[in-house]
JSON list of C-alpha atoms in Angstrom, two decimals:
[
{"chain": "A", "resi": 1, "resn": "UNK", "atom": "CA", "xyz": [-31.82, 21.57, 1.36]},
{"chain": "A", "resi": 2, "resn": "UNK", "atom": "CA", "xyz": [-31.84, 19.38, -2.19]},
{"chain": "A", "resi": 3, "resn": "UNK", "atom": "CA", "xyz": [-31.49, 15.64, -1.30]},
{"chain": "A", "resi": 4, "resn": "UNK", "atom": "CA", "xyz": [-28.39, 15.53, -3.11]},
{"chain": "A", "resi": 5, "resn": "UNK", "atom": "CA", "xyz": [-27.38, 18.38, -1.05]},
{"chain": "A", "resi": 6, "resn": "UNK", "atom": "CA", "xyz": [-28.25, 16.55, 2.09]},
{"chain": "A", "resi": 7, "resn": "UNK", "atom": "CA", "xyz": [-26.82, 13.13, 0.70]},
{"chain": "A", "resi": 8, "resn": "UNK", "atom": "CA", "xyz": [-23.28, 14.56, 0.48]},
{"chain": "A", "resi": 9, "resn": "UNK", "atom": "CA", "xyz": [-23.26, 16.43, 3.67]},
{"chain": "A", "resi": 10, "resn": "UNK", "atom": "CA", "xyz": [-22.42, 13.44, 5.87]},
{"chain": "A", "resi": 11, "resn": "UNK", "atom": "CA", "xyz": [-18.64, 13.42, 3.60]},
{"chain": "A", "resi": 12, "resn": "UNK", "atom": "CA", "xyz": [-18.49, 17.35, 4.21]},
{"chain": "A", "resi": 13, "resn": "UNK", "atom": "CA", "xyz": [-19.43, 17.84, 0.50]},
{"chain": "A", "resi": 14, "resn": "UNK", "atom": "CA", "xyz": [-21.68, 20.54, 0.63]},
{"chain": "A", "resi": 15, "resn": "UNK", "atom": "CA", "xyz": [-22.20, 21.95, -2.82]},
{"chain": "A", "resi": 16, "resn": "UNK", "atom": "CA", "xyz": [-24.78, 24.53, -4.17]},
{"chain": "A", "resi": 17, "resn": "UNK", "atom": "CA", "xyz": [-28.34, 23.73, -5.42]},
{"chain": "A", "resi": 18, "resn": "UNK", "atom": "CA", "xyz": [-26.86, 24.47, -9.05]},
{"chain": "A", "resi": 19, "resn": "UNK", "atom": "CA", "xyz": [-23.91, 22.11, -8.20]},
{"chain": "A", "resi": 20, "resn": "UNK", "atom": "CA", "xyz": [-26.39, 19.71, -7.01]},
{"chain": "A", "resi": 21, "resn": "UNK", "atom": "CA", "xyz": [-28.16, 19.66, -10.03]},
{"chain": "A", "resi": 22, "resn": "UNK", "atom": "CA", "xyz": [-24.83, 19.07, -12.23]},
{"chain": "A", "resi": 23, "resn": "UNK", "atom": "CA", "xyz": [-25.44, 15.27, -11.52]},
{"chain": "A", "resi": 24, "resn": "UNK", "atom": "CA", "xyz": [-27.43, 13.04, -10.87]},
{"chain": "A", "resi": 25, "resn": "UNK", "atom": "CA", "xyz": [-27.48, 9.88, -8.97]},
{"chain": "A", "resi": 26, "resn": "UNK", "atom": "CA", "xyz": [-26.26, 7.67, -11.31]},
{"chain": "A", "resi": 27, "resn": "UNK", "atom": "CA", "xyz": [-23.35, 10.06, -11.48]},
{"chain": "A", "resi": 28, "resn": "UNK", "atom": "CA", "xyz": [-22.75, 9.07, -8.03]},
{"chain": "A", "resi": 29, "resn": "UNK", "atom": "CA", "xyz": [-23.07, 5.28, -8.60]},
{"chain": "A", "resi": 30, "resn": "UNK", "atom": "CA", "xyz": [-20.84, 5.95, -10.96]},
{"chain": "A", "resi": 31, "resn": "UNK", "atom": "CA", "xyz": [-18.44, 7.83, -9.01]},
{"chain": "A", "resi": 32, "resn": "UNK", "atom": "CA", "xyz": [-18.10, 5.13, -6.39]},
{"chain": "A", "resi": 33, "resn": "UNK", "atom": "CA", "xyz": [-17.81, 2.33, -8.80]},
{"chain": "A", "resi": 34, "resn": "UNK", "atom": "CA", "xyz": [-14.97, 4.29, -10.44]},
{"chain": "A", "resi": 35, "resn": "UNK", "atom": "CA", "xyz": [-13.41, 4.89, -7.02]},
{"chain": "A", "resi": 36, "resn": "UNK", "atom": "CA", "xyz": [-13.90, 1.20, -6.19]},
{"chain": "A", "resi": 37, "resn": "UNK", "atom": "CA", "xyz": [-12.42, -0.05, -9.63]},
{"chain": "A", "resi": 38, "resn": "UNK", "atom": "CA", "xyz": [-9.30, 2.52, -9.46]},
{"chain": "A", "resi": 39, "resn": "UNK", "atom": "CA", "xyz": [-8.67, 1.14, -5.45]},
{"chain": "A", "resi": 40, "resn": "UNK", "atom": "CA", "xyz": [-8.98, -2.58, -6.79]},
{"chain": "A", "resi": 41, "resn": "UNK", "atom": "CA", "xyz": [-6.48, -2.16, -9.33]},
{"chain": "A", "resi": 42, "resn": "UNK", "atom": "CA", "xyz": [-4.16, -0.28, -7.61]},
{"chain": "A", "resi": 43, "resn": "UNK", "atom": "CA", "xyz": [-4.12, -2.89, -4.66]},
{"chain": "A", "resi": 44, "resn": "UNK", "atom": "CA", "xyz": [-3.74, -5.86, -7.47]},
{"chain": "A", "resi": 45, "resn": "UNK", "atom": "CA", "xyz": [-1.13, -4.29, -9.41]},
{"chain": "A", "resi": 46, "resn": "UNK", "atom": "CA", "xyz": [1.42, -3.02, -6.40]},
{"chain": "A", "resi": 47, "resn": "UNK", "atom": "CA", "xyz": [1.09, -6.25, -3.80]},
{"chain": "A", "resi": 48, "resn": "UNK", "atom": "CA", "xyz": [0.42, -8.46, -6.88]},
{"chain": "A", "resi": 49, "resn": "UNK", "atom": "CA", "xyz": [4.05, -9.00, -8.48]},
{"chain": "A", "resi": 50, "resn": "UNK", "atom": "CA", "xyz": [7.29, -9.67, -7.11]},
{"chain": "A", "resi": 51, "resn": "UNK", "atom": "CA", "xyz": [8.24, -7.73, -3.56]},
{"chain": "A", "resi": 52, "resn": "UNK", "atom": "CA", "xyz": [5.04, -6.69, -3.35]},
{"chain": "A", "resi": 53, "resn": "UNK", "atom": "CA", "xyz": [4.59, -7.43, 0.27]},
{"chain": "A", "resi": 54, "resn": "UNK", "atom": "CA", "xyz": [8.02, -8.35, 1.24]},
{"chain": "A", "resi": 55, "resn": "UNK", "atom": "CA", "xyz": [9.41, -5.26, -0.62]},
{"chain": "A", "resi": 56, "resn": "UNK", "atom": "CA", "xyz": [6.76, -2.97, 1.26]},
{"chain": "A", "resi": 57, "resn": "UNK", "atom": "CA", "xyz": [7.53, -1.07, 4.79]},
{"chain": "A", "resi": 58, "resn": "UNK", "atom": "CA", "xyz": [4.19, -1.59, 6.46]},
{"chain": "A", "resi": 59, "resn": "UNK", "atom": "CA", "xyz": [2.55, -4.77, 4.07]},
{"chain": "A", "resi": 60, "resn": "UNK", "atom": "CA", "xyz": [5.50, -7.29, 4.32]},
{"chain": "A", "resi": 61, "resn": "UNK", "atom": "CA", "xyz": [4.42, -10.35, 6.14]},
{"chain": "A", "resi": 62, "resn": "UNK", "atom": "CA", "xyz": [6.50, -11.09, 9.30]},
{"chain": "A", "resi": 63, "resn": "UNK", "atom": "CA", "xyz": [6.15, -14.45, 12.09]},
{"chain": "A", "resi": 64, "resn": "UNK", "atom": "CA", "xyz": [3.20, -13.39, 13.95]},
{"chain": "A", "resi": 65, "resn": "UNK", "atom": "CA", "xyz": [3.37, -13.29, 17.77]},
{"chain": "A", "resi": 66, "resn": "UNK", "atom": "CA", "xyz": [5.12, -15.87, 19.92]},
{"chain": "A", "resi": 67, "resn": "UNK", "atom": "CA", "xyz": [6.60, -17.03, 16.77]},
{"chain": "A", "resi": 68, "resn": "UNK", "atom": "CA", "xyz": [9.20, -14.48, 16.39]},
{"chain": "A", "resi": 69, "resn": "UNK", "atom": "CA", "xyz": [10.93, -15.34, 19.59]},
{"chain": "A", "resi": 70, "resn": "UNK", "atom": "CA", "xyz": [11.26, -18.74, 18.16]},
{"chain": "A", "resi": 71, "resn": "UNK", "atom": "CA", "xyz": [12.53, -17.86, 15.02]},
{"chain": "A", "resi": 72, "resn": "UNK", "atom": "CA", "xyz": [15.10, -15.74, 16.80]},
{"chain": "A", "resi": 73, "resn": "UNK", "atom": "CA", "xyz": [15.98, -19.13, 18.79]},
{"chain": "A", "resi": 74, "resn": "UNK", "atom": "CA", "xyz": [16.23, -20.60, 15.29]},
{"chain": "A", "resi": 75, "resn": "UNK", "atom": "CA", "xyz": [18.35, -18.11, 13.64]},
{"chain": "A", "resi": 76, "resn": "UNK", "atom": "CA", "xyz": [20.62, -18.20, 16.94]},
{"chain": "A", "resi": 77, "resn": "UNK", "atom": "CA", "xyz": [21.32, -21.91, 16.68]},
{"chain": "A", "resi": 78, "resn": "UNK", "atom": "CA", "xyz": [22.14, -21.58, 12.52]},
{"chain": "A", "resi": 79, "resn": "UNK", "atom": "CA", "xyz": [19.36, -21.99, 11.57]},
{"chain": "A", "resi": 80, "resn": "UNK", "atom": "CA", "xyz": [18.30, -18.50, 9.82]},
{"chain": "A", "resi": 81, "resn": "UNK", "atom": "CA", "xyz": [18.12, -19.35, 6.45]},
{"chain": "A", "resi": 82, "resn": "UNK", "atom": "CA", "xyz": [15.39, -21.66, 6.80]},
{"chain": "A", "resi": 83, "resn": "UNK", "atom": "CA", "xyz": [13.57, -18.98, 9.03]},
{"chain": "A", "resi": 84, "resn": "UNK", "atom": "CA", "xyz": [14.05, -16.08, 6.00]},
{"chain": "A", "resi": 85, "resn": "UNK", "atom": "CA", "xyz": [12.68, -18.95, 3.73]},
{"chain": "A", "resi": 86, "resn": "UNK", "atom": "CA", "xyz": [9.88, -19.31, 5.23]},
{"chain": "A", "resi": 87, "resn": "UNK", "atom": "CA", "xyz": [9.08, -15.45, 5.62]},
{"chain": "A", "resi": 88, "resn": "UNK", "atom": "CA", "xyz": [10.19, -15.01, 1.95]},
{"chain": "A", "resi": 89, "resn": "UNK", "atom": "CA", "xyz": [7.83, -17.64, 1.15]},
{"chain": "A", "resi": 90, "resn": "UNK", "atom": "CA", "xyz": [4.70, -16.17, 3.01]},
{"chain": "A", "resi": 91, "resn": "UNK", "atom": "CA", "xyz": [5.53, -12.80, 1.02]},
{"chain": "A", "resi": 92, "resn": "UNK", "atom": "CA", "xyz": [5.29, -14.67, -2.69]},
{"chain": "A", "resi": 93, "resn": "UNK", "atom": "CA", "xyz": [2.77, -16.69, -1.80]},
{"chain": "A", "resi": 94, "resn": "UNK", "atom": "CA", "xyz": [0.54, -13.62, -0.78]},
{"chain": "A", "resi": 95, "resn": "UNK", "atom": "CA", "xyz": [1.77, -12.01, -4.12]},
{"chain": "A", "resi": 96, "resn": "UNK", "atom": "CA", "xyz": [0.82, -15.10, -6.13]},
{"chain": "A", "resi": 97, "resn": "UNK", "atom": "CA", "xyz": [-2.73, -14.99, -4.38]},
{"chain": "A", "resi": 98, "resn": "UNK", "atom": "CA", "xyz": [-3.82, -11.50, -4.94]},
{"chain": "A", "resi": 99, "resn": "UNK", "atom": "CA", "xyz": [-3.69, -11.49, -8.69]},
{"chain": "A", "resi": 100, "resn": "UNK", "atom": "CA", "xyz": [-6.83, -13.47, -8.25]},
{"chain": "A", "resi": 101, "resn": "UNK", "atom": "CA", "xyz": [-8.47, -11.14, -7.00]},
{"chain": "A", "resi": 102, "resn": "UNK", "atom": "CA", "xyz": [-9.34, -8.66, -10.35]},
{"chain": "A", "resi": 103, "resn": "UNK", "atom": "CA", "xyz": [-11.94, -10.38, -11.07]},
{"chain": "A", "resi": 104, "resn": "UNK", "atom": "CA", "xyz": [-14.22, -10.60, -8.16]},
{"chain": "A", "resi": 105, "resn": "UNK", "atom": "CA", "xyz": [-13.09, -7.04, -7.21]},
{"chain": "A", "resi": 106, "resn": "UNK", "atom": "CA", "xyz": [-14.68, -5.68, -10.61]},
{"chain": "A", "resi": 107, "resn": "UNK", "atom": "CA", "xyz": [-17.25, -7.91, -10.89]},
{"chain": "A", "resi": 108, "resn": "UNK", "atom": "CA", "xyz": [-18.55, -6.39, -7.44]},
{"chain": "A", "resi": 109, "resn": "UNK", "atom": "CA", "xyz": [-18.29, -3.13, -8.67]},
{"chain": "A", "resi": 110, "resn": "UNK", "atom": "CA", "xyz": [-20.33, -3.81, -11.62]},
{"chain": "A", "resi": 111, "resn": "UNK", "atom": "CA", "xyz": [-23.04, -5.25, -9.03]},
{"chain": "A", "resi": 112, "resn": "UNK", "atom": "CA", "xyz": [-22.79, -2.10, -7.69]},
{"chain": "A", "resi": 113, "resn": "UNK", "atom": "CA", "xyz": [-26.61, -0.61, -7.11]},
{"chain": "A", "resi": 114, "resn": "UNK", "atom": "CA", "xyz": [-27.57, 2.81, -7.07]},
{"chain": "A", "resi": 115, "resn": "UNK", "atom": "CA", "xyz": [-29.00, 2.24, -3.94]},
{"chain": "A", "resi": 116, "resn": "UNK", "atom": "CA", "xyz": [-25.56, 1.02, -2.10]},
{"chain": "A", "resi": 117, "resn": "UNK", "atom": "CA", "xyz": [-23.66, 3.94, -3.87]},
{"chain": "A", "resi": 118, "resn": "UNK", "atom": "CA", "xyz": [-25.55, 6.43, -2.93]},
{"chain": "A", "resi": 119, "resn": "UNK", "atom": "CA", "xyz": [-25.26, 5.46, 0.83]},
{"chain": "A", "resi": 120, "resn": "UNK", "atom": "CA", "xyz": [-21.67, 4.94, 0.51]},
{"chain": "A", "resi": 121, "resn": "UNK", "atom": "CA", "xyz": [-21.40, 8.74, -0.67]},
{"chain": "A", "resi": 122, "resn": "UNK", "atom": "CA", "xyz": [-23.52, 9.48, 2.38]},
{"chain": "A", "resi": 123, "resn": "UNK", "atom": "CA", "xyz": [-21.80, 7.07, 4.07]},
{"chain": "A", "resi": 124, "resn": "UNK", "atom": "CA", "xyz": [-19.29, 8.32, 7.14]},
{"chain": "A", "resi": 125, "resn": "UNK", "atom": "CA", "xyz": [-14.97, 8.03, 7.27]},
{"chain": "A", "resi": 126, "resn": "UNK", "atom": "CA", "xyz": [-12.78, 8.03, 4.64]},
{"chain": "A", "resi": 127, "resn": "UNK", "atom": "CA", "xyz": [-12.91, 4.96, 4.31]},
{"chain": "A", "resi": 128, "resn": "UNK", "atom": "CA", "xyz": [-16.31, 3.67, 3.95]},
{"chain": "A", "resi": 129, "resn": "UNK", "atom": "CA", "xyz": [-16.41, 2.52, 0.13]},
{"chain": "A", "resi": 130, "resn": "UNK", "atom": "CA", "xyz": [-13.62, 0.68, 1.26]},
{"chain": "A", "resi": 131, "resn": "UNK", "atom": "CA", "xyz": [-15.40, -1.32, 4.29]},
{"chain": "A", "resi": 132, "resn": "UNK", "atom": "CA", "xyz": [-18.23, -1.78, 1.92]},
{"chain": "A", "resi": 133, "resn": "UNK", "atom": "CA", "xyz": [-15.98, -3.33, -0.74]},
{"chain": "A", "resi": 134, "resn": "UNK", "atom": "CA", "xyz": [-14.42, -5.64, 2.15]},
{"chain": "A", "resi": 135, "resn": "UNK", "atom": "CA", "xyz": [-17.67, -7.24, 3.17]},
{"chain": "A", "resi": 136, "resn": "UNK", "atom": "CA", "xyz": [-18.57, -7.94, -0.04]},
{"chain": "A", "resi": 137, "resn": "UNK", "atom": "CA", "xyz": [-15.50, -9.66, -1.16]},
{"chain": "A", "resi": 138, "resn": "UNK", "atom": "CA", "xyz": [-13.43, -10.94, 1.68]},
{"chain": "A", "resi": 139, "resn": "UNK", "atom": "CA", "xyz": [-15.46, -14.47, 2.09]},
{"chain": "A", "resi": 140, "resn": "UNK", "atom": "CA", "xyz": [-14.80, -15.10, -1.71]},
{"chain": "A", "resi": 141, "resn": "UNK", "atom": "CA", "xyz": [-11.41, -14.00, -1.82]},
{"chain": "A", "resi": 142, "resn": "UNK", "atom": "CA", "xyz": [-10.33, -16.11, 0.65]},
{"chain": "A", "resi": 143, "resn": "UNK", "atom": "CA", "xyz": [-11.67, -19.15, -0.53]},
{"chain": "A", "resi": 144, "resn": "UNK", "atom": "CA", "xyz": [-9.88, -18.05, -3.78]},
{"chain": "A", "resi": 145, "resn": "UNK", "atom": "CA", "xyz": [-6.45, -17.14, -1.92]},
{"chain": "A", "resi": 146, "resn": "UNK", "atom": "CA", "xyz": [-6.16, -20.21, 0.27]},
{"chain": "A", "resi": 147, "resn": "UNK", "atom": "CA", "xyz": [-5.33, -23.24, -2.15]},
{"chain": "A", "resi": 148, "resn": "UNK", "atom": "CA", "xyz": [-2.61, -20.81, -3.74]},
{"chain": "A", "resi": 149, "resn": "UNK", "atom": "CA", "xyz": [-1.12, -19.94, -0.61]},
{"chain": "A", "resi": 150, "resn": "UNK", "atom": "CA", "xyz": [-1.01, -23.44, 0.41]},
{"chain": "A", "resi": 151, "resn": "UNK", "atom": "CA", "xyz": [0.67, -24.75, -2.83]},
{"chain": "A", "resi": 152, "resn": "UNK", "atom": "CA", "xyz": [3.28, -22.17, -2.18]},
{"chain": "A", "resi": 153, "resn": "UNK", "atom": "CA", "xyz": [3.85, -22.68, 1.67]},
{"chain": "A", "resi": 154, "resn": "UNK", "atom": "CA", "xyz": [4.14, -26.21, 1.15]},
{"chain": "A", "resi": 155, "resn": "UNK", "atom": "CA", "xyz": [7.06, -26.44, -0.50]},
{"chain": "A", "resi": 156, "resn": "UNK", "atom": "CA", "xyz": [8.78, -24.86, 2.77]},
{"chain": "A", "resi": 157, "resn": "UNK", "atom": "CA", "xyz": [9.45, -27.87, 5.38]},
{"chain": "A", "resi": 158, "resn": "UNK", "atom": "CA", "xyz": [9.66, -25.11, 7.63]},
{"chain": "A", "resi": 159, "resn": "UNK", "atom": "CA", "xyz": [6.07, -24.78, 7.09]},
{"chain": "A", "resi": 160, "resn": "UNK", "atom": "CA", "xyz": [4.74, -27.93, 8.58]},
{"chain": "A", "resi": 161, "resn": "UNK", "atom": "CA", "xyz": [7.09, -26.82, 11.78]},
{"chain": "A", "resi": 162, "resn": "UNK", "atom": "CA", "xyz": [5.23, -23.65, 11.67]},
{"chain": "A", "resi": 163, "resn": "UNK", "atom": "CA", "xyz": [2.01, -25.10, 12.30]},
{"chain": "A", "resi": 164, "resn": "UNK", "atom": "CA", "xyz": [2.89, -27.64, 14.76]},
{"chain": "A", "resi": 165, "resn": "UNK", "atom": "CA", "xyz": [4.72, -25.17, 16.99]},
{"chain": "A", "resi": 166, "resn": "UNK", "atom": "CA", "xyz": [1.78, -22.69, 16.14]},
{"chain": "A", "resi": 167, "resn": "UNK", "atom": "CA", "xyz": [-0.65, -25.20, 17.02]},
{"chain": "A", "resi": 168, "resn": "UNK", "atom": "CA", "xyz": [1.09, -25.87, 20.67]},
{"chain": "A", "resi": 169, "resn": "UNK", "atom": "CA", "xyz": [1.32, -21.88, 21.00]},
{"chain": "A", "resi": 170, "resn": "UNK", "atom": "CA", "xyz": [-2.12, -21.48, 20.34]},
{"chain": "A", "resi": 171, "resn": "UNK", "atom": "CA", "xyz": [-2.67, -24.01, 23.58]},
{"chain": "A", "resi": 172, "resn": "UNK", "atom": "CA", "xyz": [-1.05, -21.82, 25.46]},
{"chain": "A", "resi": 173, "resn": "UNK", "atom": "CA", "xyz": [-2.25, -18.67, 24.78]},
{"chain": "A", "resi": 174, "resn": "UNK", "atom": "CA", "xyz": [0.68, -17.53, 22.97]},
{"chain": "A", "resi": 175, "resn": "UNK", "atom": "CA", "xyz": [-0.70, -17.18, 19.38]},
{"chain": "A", "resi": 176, "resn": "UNK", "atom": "CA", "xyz": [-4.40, -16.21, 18.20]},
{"chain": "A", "resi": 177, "resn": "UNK", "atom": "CA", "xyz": [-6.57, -18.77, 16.83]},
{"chain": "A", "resi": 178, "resn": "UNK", "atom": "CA", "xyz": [-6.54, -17.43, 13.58]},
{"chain": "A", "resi": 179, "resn": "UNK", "atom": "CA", "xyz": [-2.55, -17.26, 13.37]},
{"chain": "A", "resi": 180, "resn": "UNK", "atom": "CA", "xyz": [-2.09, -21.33, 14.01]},
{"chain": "A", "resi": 181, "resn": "UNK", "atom": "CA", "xyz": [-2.05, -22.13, 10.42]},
{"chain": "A", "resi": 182, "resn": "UNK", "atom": "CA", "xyz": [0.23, -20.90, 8.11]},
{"chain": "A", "resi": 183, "resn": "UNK", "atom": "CA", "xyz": [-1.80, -20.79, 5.10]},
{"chain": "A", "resi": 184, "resn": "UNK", "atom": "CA", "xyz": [-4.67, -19.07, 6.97]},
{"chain": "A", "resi": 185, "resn": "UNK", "atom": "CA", "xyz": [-2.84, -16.64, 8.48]},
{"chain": "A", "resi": 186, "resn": "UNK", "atom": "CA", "xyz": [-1.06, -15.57, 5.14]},
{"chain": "A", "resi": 187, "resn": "UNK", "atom": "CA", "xyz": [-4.21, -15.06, 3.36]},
{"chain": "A", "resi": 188, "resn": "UNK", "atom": "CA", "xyz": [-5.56, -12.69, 6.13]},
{"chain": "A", "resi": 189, "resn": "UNK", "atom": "CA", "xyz": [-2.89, -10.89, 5.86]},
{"chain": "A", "resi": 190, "resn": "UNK", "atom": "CA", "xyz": [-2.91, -10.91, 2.08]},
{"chain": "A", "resi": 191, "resn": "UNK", "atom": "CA", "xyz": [-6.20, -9.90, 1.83]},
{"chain": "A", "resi": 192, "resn": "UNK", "atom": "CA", "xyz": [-5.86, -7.42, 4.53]},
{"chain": "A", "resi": 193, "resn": "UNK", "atom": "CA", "xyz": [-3.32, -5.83, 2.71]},
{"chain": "A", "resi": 194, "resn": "UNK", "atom": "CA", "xyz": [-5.24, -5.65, -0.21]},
{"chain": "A", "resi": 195, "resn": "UNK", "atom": "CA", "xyz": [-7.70, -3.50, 1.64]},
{"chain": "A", "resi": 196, "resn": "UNK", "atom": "CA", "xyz": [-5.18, -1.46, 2.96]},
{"chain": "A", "resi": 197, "resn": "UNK", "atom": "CA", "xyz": [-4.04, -0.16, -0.79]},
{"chain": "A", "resi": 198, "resn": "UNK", "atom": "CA", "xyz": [-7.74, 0.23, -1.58]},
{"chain": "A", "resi": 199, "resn": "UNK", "atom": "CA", "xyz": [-8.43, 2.15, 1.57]},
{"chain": "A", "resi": 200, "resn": "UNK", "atom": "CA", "xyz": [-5.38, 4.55, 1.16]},
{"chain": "A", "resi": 201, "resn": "UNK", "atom": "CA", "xyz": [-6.65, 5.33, -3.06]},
{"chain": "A", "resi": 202, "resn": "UNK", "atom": "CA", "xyz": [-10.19, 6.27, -1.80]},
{"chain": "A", "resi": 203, "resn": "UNK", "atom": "CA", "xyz": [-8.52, 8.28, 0.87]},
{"chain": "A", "resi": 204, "resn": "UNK", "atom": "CA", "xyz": [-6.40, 9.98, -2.14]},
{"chain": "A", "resi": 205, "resn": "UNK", "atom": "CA", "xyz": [-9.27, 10.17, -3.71]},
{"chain": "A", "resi": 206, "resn": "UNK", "atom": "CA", "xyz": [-11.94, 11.75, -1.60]},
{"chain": "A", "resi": 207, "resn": "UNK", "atom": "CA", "xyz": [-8.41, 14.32, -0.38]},
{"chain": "A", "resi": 208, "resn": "UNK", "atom": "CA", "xyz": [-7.89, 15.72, -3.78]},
{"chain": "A", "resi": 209, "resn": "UNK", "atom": "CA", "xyz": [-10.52, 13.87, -6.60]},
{"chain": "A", "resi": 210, "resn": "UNK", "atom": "CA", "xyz": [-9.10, 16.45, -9.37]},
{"chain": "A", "resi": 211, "resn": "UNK", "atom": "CA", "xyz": [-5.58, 15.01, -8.99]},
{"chain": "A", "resi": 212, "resn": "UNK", "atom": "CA", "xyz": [-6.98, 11.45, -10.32]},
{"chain": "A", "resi": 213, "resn": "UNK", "atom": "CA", "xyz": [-7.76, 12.70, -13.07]},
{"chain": "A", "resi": 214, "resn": "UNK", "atom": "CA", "xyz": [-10.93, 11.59, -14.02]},
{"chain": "A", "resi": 215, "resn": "UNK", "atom": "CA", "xyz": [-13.80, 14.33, -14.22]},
{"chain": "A", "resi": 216, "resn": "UNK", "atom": "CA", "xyz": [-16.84, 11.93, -13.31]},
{"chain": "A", "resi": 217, "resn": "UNK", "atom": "CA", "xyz": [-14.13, 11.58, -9.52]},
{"chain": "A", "resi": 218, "resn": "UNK", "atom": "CA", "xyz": [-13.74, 15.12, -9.62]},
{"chain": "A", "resi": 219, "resn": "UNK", "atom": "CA", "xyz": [-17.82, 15.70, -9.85]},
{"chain": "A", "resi": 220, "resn": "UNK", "atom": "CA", "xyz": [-18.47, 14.08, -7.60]},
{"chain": "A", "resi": 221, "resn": "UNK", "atom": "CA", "xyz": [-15.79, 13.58, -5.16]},
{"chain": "A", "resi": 222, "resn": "UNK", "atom": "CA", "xyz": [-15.33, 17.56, -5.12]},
{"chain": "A", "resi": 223, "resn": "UNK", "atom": "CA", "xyz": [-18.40, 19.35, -5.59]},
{"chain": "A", "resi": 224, "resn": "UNK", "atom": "CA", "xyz": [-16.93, 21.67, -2.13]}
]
């Protein structure tokens, strides 16, 4: 079997020894950093603008655990409005953040080696350029999410009750350590949205690479 052969096989890409030969491996460095670059843009541009988490049916960023029974309390004694503040304002501040993160998204693609691409095409799942992509970038992302989710939470006195009554929850058992701050917990779930988006392009992608449009996807995404 030609090592290209056997490097696609893993992705159920089996192609012909003349297919095989059509590119090279820098065609398939370039075919992941293409499918990297068109995940990373599609994540910025839907989540980052206006309703882009709270206008989206599985993204939009809700009380985490024990913390919805309280905000029911809260909305049952009048006090709703500052409870849909709050969530609205955990939604725009995740929109505000991921803006930020264009540029470390394609500067990591650039970084890109041949070496990492071509075990990503080897690489197992659907989703694997994706995981990749996440331990590369979630450490800096969050450091560059954090201080604009916090300028945005603050505003919301609602916020500083969140994390007190978080804080006492997390005592008890009743929220997760990473969920008893506010401002943490929005930018995992910011960022984990982002990777969400990226993960469900590459799995467009590597499902039907001639519908992207782009014929360095289609060569090497669906050489079948």
């Amino acid at each position: 079997m030609d090592r290209r052969q056997w490097m696609l096989a893993p992705l159920g890409l089996w192609v012909t020894q003349a297919q095989a030969l059509s590119f090279s491996e820098t065609d398939a460095a370039g075919g992941v950093r293409a499918a990297l670059e068109r995940g990373a843009l599609a994540a910025v541009g839907l989540l980052g603008r206006t309703d882009g988490f709270m206008g989206h049916p599985t993204l939009r960023i809700e009380l985490p655990g024990a913390l919805k029974s309280a905000a029911k309390l809260l909305k049952a004694t009048g006090q709703g409005k500052r409870v849909d503040a709050l969530v609205l304002a955990m939604n725009r501040a995740a929109e505000a953040a991921v803006p930020q993160a264009r540029e470390v998204l394609v500067q990591t693609v650039k970084k890109l080696s041949v070496e990492d691409a071509i075990e990503l095409v080897r690489g197992r799942g659907d989703d694997a350029v994706t995981r990749f992509f996440e331990t590369k970038t979630r450490s800096p992302l969050t450091e560059r999410f954090l201080p604009i989710v916090t300028r945005a939470t603050e505003k919301e006195s609602l916020a500083e009750k969140y994390n007190a009554v978080a804080g006492k929850a997390q005592g008890l058992g009743l929220v997760k350590d990473e969920d008893a701050n506010i401002q943490s917990y929005v930018t995992r779930k910011a960022l984990d949205g982002l990777y969400w988006v990226i993960g469900e392009e590459e799995k467009k992608i590597r499902q039907d690479p001639v519908g992207t449009g782009s014929a360095l996807l289609k060569k090497i995404f669906g050489s079948h």
